PDB file of C-alpha atoms in Angstrom:
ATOM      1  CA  UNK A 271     -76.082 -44.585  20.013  1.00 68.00           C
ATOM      2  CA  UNK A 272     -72.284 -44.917  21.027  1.00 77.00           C
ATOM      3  CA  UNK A 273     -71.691 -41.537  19.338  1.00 78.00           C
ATOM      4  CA  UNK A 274     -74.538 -39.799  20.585  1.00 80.00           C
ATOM      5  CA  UNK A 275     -73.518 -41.183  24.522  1.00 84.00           C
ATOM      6  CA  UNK A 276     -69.669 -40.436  23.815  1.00 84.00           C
ATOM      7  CA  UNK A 277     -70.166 -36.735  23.045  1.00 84.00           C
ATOM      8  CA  UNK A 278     -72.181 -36.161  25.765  1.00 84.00           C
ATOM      9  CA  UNK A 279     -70.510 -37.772  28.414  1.00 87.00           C
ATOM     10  CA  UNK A 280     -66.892 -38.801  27.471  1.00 88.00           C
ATOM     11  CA  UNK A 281     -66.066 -35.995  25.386  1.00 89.00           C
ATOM     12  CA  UNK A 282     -66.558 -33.247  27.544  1.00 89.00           C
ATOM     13  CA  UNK A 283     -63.844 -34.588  29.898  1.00 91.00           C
ATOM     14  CA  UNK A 284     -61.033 -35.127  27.824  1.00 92.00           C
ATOM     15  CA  UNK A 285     -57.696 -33.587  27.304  1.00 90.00           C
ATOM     16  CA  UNK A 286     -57.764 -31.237  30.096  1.00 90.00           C
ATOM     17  CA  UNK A 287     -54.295 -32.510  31.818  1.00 89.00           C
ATOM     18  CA  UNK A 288     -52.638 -33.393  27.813  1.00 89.00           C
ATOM     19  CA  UNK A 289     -54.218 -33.178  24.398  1.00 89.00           C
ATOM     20  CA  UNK A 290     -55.302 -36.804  24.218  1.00 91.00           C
ATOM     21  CA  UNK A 291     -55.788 -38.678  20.614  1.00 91.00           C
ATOM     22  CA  UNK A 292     -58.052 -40.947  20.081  1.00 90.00           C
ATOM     23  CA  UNK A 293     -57.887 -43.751  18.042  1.00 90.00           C
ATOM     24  CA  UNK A 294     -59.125 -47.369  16.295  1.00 86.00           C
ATOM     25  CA  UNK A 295     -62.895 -46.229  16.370  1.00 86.00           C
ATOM     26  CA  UNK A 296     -65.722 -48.963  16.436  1.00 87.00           C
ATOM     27  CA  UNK A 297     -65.727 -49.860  12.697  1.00 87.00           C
ATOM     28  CA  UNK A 298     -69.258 -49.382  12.161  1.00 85.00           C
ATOM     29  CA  UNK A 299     -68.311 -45.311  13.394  1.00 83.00           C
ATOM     30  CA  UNK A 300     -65.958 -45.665  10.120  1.00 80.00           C
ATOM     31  CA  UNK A 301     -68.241 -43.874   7.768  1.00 83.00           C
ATOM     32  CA  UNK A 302     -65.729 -42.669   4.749  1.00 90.00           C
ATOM     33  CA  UNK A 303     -62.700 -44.208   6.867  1.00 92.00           C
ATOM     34  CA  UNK A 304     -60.871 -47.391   5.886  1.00 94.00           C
ATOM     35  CA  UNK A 305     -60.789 -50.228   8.041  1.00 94.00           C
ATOM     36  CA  UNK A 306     -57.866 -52.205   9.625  1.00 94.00           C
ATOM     37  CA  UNK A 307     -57.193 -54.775  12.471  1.00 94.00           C
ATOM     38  CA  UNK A 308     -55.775 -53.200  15.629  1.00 92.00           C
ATOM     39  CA  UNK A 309     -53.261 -55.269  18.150  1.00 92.00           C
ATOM     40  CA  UNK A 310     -56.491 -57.333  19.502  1.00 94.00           C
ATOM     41  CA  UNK A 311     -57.346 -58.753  15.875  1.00 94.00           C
ATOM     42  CA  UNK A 312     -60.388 -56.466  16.649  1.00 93.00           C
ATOM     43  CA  UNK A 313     -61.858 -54.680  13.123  1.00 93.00           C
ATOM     44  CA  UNK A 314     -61.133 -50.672  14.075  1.00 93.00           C
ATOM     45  CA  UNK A 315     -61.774 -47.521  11.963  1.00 92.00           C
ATOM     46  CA  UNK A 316     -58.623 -46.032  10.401  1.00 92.00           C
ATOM     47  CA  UNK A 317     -58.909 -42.638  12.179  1.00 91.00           C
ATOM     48  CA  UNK A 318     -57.822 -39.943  15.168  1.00 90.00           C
ATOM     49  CA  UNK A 319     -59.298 -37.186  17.365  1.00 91.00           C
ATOM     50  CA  UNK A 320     -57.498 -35.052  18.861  1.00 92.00           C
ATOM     51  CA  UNK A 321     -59.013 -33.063  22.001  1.00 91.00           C
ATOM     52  CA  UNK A 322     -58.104 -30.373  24.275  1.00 89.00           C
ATOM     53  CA  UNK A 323     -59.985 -28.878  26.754  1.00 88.00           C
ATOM     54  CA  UNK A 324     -63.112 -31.354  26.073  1.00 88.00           C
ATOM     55  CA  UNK A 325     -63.619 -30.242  22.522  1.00 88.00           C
ATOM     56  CA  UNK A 326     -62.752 -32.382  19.770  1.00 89.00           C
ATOM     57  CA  UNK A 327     -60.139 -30.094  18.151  1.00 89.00           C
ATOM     58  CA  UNK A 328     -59.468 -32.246  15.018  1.00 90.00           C
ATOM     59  CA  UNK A 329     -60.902 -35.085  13.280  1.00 91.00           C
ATOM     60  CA  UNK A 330     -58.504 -37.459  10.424  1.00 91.00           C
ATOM     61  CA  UNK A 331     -59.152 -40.599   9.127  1.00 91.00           C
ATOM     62  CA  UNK A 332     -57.408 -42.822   6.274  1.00 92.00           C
ATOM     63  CA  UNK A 333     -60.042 -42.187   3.230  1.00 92.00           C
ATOM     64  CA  UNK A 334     -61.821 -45.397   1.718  1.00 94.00           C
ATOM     65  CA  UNK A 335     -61.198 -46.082  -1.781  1.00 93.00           C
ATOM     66  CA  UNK A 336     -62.506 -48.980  -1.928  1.00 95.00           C
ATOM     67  CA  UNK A 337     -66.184 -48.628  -4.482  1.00 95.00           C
ATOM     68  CA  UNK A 338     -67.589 -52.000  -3.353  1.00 96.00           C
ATOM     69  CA  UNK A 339     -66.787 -51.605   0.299  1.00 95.00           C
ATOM     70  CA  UNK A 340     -68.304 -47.937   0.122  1.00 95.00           C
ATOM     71  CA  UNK A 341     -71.337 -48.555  -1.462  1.00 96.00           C
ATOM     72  CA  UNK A 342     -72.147 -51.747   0.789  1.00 95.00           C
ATOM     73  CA  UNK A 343     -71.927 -49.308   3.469  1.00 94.00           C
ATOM     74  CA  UNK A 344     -73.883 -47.017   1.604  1.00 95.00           C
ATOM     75  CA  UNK A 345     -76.668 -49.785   1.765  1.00 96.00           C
ATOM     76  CA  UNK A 346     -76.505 -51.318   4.882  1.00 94.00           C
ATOM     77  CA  UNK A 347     -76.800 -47.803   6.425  1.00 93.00           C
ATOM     78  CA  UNK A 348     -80.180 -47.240   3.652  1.00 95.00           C
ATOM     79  CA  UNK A 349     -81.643 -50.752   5.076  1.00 96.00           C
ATOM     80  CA  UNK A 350     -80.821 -49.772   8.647  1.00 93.00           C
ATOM     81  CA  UNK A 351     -82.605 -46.399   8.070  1.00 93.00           C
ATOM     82  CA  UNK A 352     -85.512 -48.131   6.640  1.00 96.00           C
ATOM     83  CA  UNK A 353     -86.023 -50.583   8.925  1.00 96.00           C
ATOM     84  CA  UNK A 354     -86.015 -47.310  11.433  1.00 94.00           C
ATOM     85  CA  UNK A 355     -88.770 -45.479   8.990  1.00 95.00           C
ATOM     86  CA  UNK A 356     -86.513 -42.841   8.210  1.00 94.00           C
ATOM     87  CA  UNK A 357     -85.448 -41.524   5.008  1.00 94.00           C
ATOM     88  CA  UNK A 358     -83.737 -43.959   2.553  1.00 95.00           C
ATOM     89  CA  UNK A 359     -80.587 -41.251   1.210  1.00 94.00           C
ATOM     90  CA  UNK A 360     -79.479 -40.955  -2.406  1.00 94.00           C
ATOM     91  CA  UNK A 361     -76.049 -43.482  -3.363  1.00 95.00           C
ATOM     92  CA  UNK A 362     -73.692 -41.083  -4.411  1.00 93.00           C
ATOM     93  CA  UNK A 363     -72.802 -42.660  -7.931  1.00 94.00           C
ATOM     94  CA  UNK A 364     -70.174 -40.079  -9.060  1.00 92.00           C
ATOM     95  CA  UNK A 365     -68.235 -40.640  -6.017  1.00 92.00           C
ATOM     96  CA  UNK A 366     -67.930 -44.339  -6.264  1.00 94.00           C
ATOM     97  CA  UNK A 367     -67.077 -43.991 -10.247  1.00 93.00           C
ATOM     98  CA  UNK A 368     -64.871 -41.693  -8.984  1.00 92.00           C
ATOM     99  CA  UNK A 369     -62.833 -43.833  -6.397  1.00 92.00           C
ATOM    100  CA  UNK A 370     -60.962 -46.176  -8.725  1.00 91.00           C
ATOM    101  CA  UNK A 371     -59.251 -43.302 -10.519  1.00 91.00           C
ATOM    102  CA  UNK A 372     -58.182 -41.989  -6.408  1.00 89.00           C
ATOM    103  CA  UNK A 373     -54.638 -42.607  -4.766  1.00 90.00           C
ATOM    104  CA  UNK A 374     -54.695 -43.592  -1.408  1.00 90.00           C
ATOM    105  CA  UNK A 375     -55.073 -40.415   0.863  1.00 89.00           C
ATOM    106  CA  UNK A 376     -56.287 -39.138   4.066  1.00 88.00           C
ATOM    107  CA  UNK A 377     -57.241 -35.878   6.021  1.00 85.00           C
ATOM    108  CA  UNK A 378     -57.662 -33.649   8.967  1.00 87.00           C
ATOM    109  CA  UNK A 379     -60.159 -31.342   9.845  1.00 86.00           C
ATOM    110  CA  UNK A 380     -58.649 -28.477  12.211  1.00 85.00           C
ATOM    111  CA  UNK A 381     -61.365 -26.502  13.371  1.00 81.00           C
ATOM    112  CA  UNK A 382     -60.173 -23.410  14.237  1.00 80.00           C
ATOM    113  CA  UNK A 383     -63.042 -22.001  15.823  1.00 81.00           C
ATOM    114  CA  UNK A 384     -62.684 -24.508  18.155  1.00 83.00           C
ATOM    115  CA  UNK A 385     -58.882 -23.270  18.422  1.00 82.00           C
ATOM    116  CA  UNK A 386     -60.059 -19.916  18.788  1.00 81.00           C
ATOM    117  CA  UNK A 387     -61.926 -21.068  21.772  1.00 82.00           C
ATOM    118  CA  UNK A 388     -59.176 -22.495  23.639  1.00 83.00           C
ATOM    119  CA  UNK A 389     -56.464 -19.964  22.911  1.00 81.00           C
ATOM    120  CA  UNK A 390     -58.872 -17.034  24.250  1.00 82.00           C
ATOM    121  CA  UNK A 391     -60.410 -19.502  26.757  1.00 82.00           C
ATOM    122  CA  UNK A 392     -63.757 -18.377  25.533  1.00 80.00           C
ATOM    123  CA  UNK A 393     -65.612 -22.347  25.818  1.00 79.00           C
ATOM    124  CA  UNK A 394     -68.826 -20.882  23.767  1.00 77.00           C
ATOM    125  CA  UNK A 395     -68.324 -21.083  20.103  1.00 72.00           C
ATOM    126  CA  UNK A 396     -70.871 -17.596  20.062  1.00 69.00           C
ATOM    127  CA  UNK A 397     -67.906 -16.262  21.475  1.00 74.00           C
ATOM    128  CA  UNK A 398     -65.353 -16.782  18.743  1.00 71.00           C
ATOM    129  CA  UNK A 399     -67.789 -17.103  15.964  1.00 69.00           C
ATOM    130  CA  UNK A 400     -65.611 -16.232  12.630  1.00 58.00           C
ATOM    131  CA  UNK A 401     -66.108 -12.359  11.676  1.00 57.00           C
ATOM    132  CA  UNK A 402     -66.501 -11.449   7.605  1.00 55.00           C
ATOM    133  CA  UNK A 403     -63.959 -12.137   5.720  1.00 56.00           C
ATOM    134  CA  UNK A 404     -61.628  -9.108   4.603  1.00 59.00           C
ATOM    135  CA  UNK A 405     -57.591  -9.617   4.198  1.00 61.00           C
ATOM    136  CA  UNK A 406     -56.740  -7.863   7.741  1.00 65.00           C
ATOM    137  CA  UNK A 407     -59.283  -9.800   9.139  1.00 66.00           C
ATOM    138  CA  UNK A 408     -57.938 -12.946   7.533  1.00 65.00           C
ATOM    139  CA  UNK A 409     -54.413 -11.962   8.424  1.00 68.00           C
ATOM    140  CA  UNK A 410     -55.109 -11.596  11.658  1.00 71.00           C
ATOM    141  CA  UNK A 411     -57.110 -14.872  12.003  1.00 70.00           C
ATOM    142  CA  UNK A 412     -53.864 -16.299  10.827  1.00 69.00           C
ATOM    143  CA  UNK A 413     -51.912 -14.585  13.287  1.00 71.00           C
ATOM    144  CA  UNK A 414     -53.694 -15.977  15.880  1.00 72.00           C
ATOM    145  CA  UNK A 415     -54.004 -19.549  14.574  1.00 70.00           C
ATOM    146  CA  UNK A 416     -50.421 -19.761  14.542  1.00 68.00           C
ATOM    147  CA  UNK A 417     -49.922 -18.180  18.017  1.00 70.00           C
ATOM    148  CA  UNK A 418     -51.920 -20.766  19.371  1.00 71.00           C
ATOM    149  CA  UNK A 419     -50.640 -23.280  17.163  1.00 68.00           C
ATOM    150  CA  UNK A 420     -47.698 -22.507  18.218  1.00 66.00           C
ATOM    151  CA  UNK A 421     -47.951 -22.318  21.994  1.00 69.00           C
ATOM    152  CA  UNK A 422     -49.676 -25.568  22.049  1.00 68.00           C
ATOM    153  CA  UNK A 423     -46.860 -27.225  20.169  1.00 64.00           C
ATOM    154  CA  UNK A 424     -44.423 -24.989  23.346  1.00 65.00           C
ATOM    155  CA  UNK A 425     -46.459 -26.240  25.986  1.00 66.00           C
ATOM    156  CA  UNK A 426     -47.159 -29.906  24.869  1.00 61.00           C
ATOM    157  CA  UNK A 427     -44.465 -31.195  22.079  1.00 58.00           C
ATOM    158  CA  UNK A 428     -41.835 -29.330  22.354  1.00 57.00           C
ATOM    159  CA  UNK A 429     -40.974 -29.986  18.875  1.00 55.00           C
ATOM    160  CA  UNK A 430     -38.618 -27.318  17.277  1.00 58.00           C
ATOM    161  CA  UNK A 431     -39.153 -28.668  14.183  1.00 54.00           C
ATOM    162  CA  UNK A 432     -43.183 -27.757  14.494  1.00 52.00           C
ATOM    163  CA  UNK A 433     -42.170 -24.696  16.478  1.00 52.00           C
ATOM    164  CA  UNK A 434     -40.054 -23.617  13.534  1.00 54.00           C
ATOM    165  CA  UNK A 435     -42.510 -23.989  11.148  1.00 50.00           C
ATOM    166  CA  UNK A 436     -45.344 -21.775  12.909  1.00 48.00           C
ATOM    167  CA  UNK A 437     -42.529 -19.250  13.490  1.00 50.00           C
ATOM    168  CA  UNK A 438     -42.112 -19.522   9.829  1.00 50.00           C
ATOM    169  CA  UNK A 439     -45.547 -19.665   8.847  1.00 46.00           C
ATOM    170  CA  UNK A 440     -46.300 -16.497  11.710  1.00 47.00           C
ATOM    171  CA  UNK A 441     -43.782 -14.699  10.084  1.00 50.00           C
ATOM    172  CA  UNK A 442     -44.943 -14.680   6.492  1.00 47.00           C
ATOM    173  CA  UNK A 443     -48.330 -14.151   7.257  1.00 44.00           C
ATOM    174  CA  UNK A 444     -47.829 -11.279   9.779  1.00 45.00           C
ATOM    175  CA  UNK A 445     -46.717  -8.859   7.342  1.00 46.00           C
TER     176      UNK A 445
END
């Protein structure tokens, strides 16, 4: 229930003023993140949001590698959903053979129709909804991903490092 209240009544207000990044989730909202102990020698979720404009822009976490951990997860979320008379889901078994052959890694998820949405301050995702793929339409996707891109990294890092590297990225893509 903490995710379910959280996106509908603390998301939608944050990072109107400044982008504002979340972190050290409630560890039982860890899902495929690691672990770790924060400053309080509380148990926290290894992950980030980011959000601007109340919509969660990105979502990273430090993957679990871990088999054992993941698939005691994997069954205390089956016995919760029993005990609540839903459906008991499948153990992935290739993943967890897969995980001891894995190097420690993480991710981001960008979504970029959410970064549509705030660089033509359109806040309805029907409004930005991705078009069929051709190469000008993908170029110009790109084009405008990295104009936003980079005016968010103008009007809230002011990085030229990161500004540099859109220009870069604008200008190879543009042509």
């Amino acid at each position: 229930y903490i995710d379910l209240l959280f996106s509908h009544f603390v998301e939608p207000s944050l990072g109107f003023d400044t982008p504002v990044f979340l972190t050290d989730f409630p560890a039982e909202l860890a899902s495929l993140a690691k672990t770790k102990t924060d400053e309080d020698g509380e148990l926290v979720a290894a992950r980030f949001e980011l959000y601007i404009e109340g919509l969660e822009l990105a979502n990273a976490y430090d993957e679990l590698i871990d088999a054992e951990v993941l698939r005691s997860r994997f069954e205390a979320d089956n016995a919760e959903r029993e005990k609540l008379g839903l459906h008991v889901m499948p153990i992935d078994e290739f993943l967890l053979a897969a995980l001891p052959q894995m190097t420690a890694c993480a991710g981001i998820a960008l979504g970029v129709d959410r970064l549509l949405m705030i660089a033509t301050e359109h806040m309805q995702l029907e409004k930005v909804i991705t078009f069929p793929a051709s190469t000008s339409n993908i170029r110009a996707l790109l084009i405008i991903v990295g104009n936003t891109l980079l005016h968010l990294c103008e009007r809230y890092v002011g990085n030229n490092r990161i500004k540099k590297l859109f220009s870069f990225i604008l200008i190879n893509h543009s042509q």
